[in-house]
Amino acid sequence: MAYIKSRKHAASKTSALAQIGLMAVALPVAAQTAPVADAPKKPDAPETTLPALRVTGQTGSDFKADNVASPKFTQPLLDTPQTITVIKKEVLQQQVATTLAEALRNTPGITMQLGENGNTTTGDSIFMRGFDTTNSIFVDGIRDLGNISRDVFNIEQVEVVKGPSGSDNGRGASSGYVNLVSKTATREAFNNGTLTAGTDNRLRATADLNRPLDLGIPGSALRLNVLAQDYGTPGRDEVKSKRFGFAPSLVLGLGTPTRTTFNYLYVDQKNRPDGGVTTYGQDGYVFGALPVGPAVDSKNYYGSLDDYDDVTLHMFTARIEHDFGGGVTLRNTSRLGHTEQDFLVTGVNGVTFTGGQLTVQRSRQARHQTNEILTNQTNLSTEFATGAVKHSLSSGFEFIYEKQNQANAQTLTDVSRSGTTLPTTPLLQPRADVYNPSTGDVFLTPPFKGAYTNGNTLSAAVYAFDTLTLNEQWLLNGGVRWEKFHTQTNGSTFTPASNTGVTPATPESLAQNAPLSLTDNLVSWKLGALFKPTKDGSVYLTVSNSLQPPGGASFSLNAASTNQASPLADPQEGSNIELGTKWDLFGGKLSATAAIYRSENKNELVSDGAASPTFAQIGKRRVDGVELGLVGQVTPALNLSAGLAYMDPKIISGVKQGANANDGGVIVFSPKVTFSSWASYKVLDVLTVGGGVRYVDTVARNSNTAAPTSNLLNTKSYWVADMMAAYDLSKNVSLQLNLNNLFDKEYIASLNNGGSRYKPGEARNVLLSANLKY
């Protein structure tokens, strides 16, 4: 396994772009271009359908997907009793979306969070339908861990499955999950590439190359996706993102009963992260004893130019599939993944007024984290009948080993305590002028003192999903998963020296924590009934659950019985009931969906709020909501993707009294109304125009029934508009112009739960892309 190299030796932007050019030339030359003849099929052999969707290099493609990639879903989306949004790569290409966070703008009900209190999040921190979904992100149906920002250069489509779905993947959030479907080799020969340049010093190049191969094995093909990026951030001059990645895919046996796939993904990121902007002066800011003042410039950078967020990712996947005939397919998938993150980030906290000057406190966090996964999954899909009832059965078993090692540096006040004699005033990070921060300030680097937390989970699971077709109008759908897991945690705790007086009362120390472990069983399920008034429509009612055991999100158990991660605690349980309808219009080209639902999460550990509190797992949160969707081709020239969500998020049972009372409060980071849309219209055969608008309602950062007495209470609602135009210069080359944040709207894209800092939304910016295909 490769590990992160020094940031001083990062590949240059020019050399990375040159590598893509060389690969684009080399692959077509190295591969045989003659088409491969398909092996003859048996008369009863079914038509093979691969997870990868059809490949095109043109932005005017249909936005609508008919299926998800996972074999656990036995029916097309039209007949699946659950809200599922599929965001295809054609939409992402029109928007020049580069990250998962940008892709998720195409579905309502999702917000991003910046971190908790003094901690700053640098990766995909996702809230969906009122619940944290950060650790429910999957790649090709396999959990993808790590607090990183994910690029979409090797993604065919993004599938957003809403509502508790424990039967699909095991432990998880009450909100559902996000699945990224990787690109794999196909029988079609093509060479696609995109070169993008934009304002704010942004350069990006991607290549997507596919060739049939003459290896003596029928249906062999190789696909290679490559990425090089050097991106600034609109409105945030000091925030940078450099990435390089490549993803080869080799498939043997395309179009034959037996297919073997080998995929590898490598990504290297060298970023300068954004620690946020102080919320001082924003609408709704609680000044308290501070003087009232205007909001600061959102371009202000309070961090250090030495901050970094370095990520290296390796992911190897092997899959073999065999069609036995008669609708029976066996699939086995293995994956070995390793992600390593090393970051140092400076965040802003509270504001003070001393000596006539407003200053903001800054803190630095450093962490080294590795995540590894080793898994093997076996799935059997079959169709059969019992009397007049037709069955579409998907069953299987999984073995999963996941590990996370994390070393955290100490807070910066600890730096001053490392000697035997202490200054009377501990050394702190330099405070920044609220309105005029300096990037030239000298910062202290947090030291690693040996504190760490290591954890792992070993799981074994069996599952089964069945769709019973009773007749042409009625279908029943059910699924169940039994999972046995063992989680163990070990680590050490660093205690700084006492800060009283000039001489420390106690020296610093490092103590090994007692190891913790938990073994338990989880049973997750879902059940749905679906009525089809016509072949192009469905009405359904579904119920489902999910379970999140202690330490299930981070592999970190906690010895304190007052902590939700205590081995003594019961799993949190999410449940969902949903009534919905789906319709395929205009000959199946346009999908219209609507759903009303209630999602709950119970068994949350809460205190009674007394001076000497007692704790019990009586906490419950509930989200009642409605979601509407429209995606596909409205006319031969007009493609549309739009979604509207309304949520009523409440804490049904929480802390009853005291300063942290939240019983009856709202759920944080859960706007009541969100809307997203994107449309493209082919004005001429060679000219396509498009655009979209997004709306996010007010977002609360605190659930307490008593309003916080400091910092920002919540964010303001906002609208953002984007535009695009693409012109075909020839059959091989098209130019695409994107204008993002058309009206240069200033808004808060994410907020920390303390309300002290925010991440601004991108300022108005322009991107020009050349899309190449041959």
Coordinates of C-alpha atoms in Angstrom, one line a residue, residues 428-650:
L428 CA -2.2 30.4 22.4
Q429 CA -2.7 30.8 18.7
P430 CA -2.6 34.4 17.7
R431 CA -6.0 36.0 17.7
A432 CA -7.2 37.6 14.5
D433 CA -8.7 41.0 13.8
V434 CA -12.3 40.2 13.1
Y435 CA -12.4 42.4 10.0
N436 CA -8.8 42.3 8.9
P437 CA -7.2 38.9 9.5
S438 CA -3.6 38.4 8.4
T439 CA -2.3 35.3 6.6
G440 CA 1.2 36.2 7.8
D441 CA 0.6 35.3 11.4
V442 CA 2.9 32.8 12.9
F443 CA 1.0 29.7 14.2
L444 CA 2.0 26.9 16.5
T445 CA 1.7 23.4 15.2
P446 CA -0.3 21.0 17.4
P447 CA 2.0 18.2 18.6
F448 CA 1.2 14.5 18.6
K449 CA 1.7 13.3 22.1
G450 CA 0.8 9.6 21.6
A451 CA -3.0 9.8 22.0
Y452 CA -4.8 7.5 19.6
T453 CA -8.1 5.6 19.1
N454 CA -8.1 2.4 17.0
G455 CA -11.2 0.4 16.3
N456 CA -12.4 -2.3 14.0
T457 CA -15.6 -4.2 13.3
L458 CA -16.0 -7.7 11.9
S459 CA -19.4 -8.5 10.5
A460 CA -21.1 -11.5 8.9
A461 CA -24.6 -11.1 7.4
V462 CA -27.2 -13.0 5.4
Y463 CA -30.1 -11.4 3.6
A464 CA -33.0 -12.0 1.3
F465 CA -35.3 -9.8 -0.8
D466 CA -38.3 -11.0 -2.7
T467 CA -40.9 -9.3 -4.9
L468 CA -44.1 -11.3 -5.2
T469 CA -46.1 -10.5 -8.3
L470 CA -49.6 -11.5 -7.3
N471 CA -51.1 -10.3 -10.6
E472 CA -50.6 -7.5 -13.1
Q473 CA -51.8 -4.9 -10.6
W474 CA -50.5 -6.1 -7.1
L475 CA -46.9 -6.6 -6.0
L476 CA -45.5 -7.3 -2.5
N477 CA -41.9 -6.5 -1.7
G478 CA -40.0 -7.6 1.4
G479 CA -36.5 -7.9 2.7
V480 CA -34.7 -9.0 5.8
R481 CA -31.1 -9.0 6.9
W482 CA -29.5 -10.7 9.9
E483 CA -26.1 -9.5 10.9
K484 CA -23.7 -10.5 13.7
F485 CA -20.9 -8.1 14.4
H486 CA -18.0 -7.7 16.8
T487 CA -16.5 -4.2 17.5
Q488 CA -13.5 -3.5 19.5
T489 CA -11.7 -0.3 20.5
N490 CA -8.4 0.5 22.1
G491 CA -6.4 3.7 22.6
S492 CA -4.6 6.0 24.9
T493 CA -5.3 9.3 26.5
F494 CA -2.9 12.2 26.9
T495 CA -3.4 14.5 30.0
P496 CA -1.6 17.8 29.8
A497 CA 0.3 19.3 32.7
S498 CA -1.6 21.4 35.2
N499 CA -1.8 25.1 34.2
T500 CA -1.9 26.5 37.7
G501 CA 1.0 28.9 38.5
V502 CA 4.4 28.9 37.1
T503 CA 5.3 25.4 38.0
P504 CA 2.9 22.6 37.0
A505 CA 1.1 20.9 39.8
T506 CA 1.1 17.7 37.8
P507 CA 3.2 16.7 34.9
E508 CA 1.8 15.6 31.6
S509 CA 1.0 11.9 31.2
L510 CA 0.0 9.3 28.7
A511 CA -2.2 6.5 29.8
Q512 CA -3.4 3.4 28.0
N513 CA -7.2 3.0 27.9
A514 CA -8.9 -0.2 28.9
P515 CA -9.9 -2.1 25.7
L516 CA -13.6 -2.2 25.0
S517 CA -15.6 -4.6 22.9
L518 CA -19.2 -5.4 21.8
T519 CA -20.7 -8.4 20.1
D520 CA -24.3 -8.3 19.1
N521 CA -26.9 -9.3 16.5
L522 CA -28.9 -6.9 14.3
V523 CA -32.1 -7.7 12.4
S524 CA -33.3 -5.2 9.8
W525 CA -36.2 -5.4 7.5
K526 CA -38.5 -3.7 5.0
L527 CA -42.0 -4.5 3.7
G528 CA -44.0 -2.8 0.9
A529 CA -47.2 -3.2 -1.0
L530 CA -47.5 -1.8 -4.5
F531 CA -50.6 -1.3 -6.7
K532 CA -50.3 -0.6 -10.4
P533 CA -53.4 1.1 -11.8
T534 CA -51.7 1.0 -15.2
K535 CA -48.4 -0.4 -16.4
D536 CA -46.9 3.0 -16.3
G537 CA -47.9 3.9 -12.7
S538 CA -47.7 2.7 -9.2
V539 CA -49.0 3.5 -5.7
Y540 CA -47.2 2.0 -2.7
L541 CA -47.1 1.8 1.0
T542 CA -43.8 0.8 2.7
V543 CA -42.4 0.4 6.2
S544 CA -38.7 -0.2 7.1
N545 CA -36.1 0.0 9.8
S546 CA -32.4 0.5 10.4
L547 CA -30.2 0.0 13.4
Q548 CA -27.1 1.9 14.6
P549 CA -25.2 0.0 17.3
P550 CA -22.9 1.8 19.8
G551 CA -19.7 2.7 18.0
G552 CA -21.3 1.8 14.7
A553 CA -20.5 5.1 13.0
S554 CA -16.8 5.4 14.1
F555 CA -15.7 2.1 15.5
S556 CA -15.1 4.0 18.8
L557 CA -16.7 2.6 21.9
N558 CA -16.8 4.7 25.1
A559 CA -16.5 3.4 28.6
A560 CA -18.8 6.0 30.1
S561 CA -22.4 4.7 30.6
T562 CA -23.6 8.2 29.9
N563 CA -22.3 8.0 26.3
Q564 CA -24.3 6.7 23.3
A565 CA -21.3 4.7 22.3
S566 CA -21.2 2.8 25.5
P567 CA -21.1 -1.0 25.0
L568 CA -24.0 -1.1 27.5
A569 CA -26.3 0.9 25.3
D570 CA -28.9 -0.6 23.0
P571 CA -28.7 0.2 19.2
Q572 CA -30.5 3.3 18.0
E573 CA -33.4 2.3 15.8
G574 CA -34.7 4.2 12.9
S575 CA -38.1 3.5 11.3
N576 CA -40.0 4.8 8.3
I577 CA -43.5 4.6 6.9
E578 CA -44.0 6.0 3.4
L579 CA -47.0 6.4 1.1
G580 CA -46.0 7.3 -2.4
T581 CA -46.8 7.1 -6.1
K582 CA -44.6 6.9 -9.3
W583 CA -45.5 7.5 -12.9
D584 CA -43.6 7.1 -16.1
L585 CA -45.0 9.6 -18.6
F586 CA -44.5 10.3 -22.3
G587 CA -43.7 6.7 -23.2
G588 CA -41.5 6.2 -20.1
K589 CA -39.2 9.2 -20.9
L590 CA -40.3 11.3 -17.9
S591 CA -40.7 10.1 -14.3
A592 CA -43.0 11.8 -11.8
T593 CA -42.9 10.8 -8.1
A594 CA -44.5 11.9 -4.9
A595 CA -44.3 10.6 -1.4
I596 CA -45.4 11.4 2.2
Y597 CA -43.5 9.9 5.0
R598 CA -42.7 9.7 8.7
S599 CA -39.2 8.8 9.8
E600 CA -38.2 8.3 13.5
N601 CA -35.0 7.6 15.4
K602 CA -35.4 6.2 18.9
N603 CA -33.3 4.8 21.7
E604 CA -31.3 7.9 21.9
L605 CA -29.5 8.4 25.2
V606 CA -30.7 11.6 27.0
S607 CA -30.4 13.0 30.5
D608 CA -33.2 14.3 32.6
G609 CA -31.4 17.7 32.9
A610 CA -31.3 17.6 36.7
A611 CA -28.3 18.9 38.7
S612 CA -27.3 15.3 39.2
P613 CA -28.6 13.9 36.0
T614 CA -29.7 10.4 35.2
F615 CA -29.5 9.0 31.7
A616 CA -31.9 6.7 29.8
Q617 CA -32.5 5.7 26.2
I618 CA -35.8 7.4 25.9
G619 CA -34.8 10.0 23.2
K620 CA -36.7 10.1 20.0
R621 CA -36.6 12.4 16.9
R622 CA -39.2 12.5 14.2
V623 CA -39.4 14.0 10.7
D624 CA -42.7 14.2 8.9
G625 CA -42.2 15.1 5.2
V626 CA -43.4 15.3 1.7
E627 CA -41.2 14.9 -1.4
L628 CA -41.9 15.5 -5.1
G629 CA -39.7 14.7 -8.0
L630 CA -39.7 15.1 -11.8
V631 CA -36.9 13.8 -14.0
G632 CA -36.5 12.9 -17.7
Q633 CA -37.4 14.1 -21.1
V634 CA -40.3 16.5 -21.3
T635 CA -40.0 17.0 -25.1
P636 CA -37.4 15.7 -27.6
A637 CA -35.5 18.9 -26.9
L638 CA -36.1 19.5 -23.2
N639 CA -34.6 17.5 -20.3
L640 CA -35.5 18.2 -16.7
S641 CA -34.5 17.2 -13.2
A642 CA -36.4 18.8 -10.3
G643 CA -37.2 18.0 -6.7
L644 CA -39.1 19.7 -3.9
A645 CA -39.0 18.5 -0.2
Y646 CA -40.9 19.7 2.9
M647 CA -39.8 18.5 6.3
D648 CA -41.2 19.0 9.8
P649 CA -38.3 17.9 12.0
K650 CA -39.0 17.6 15.8

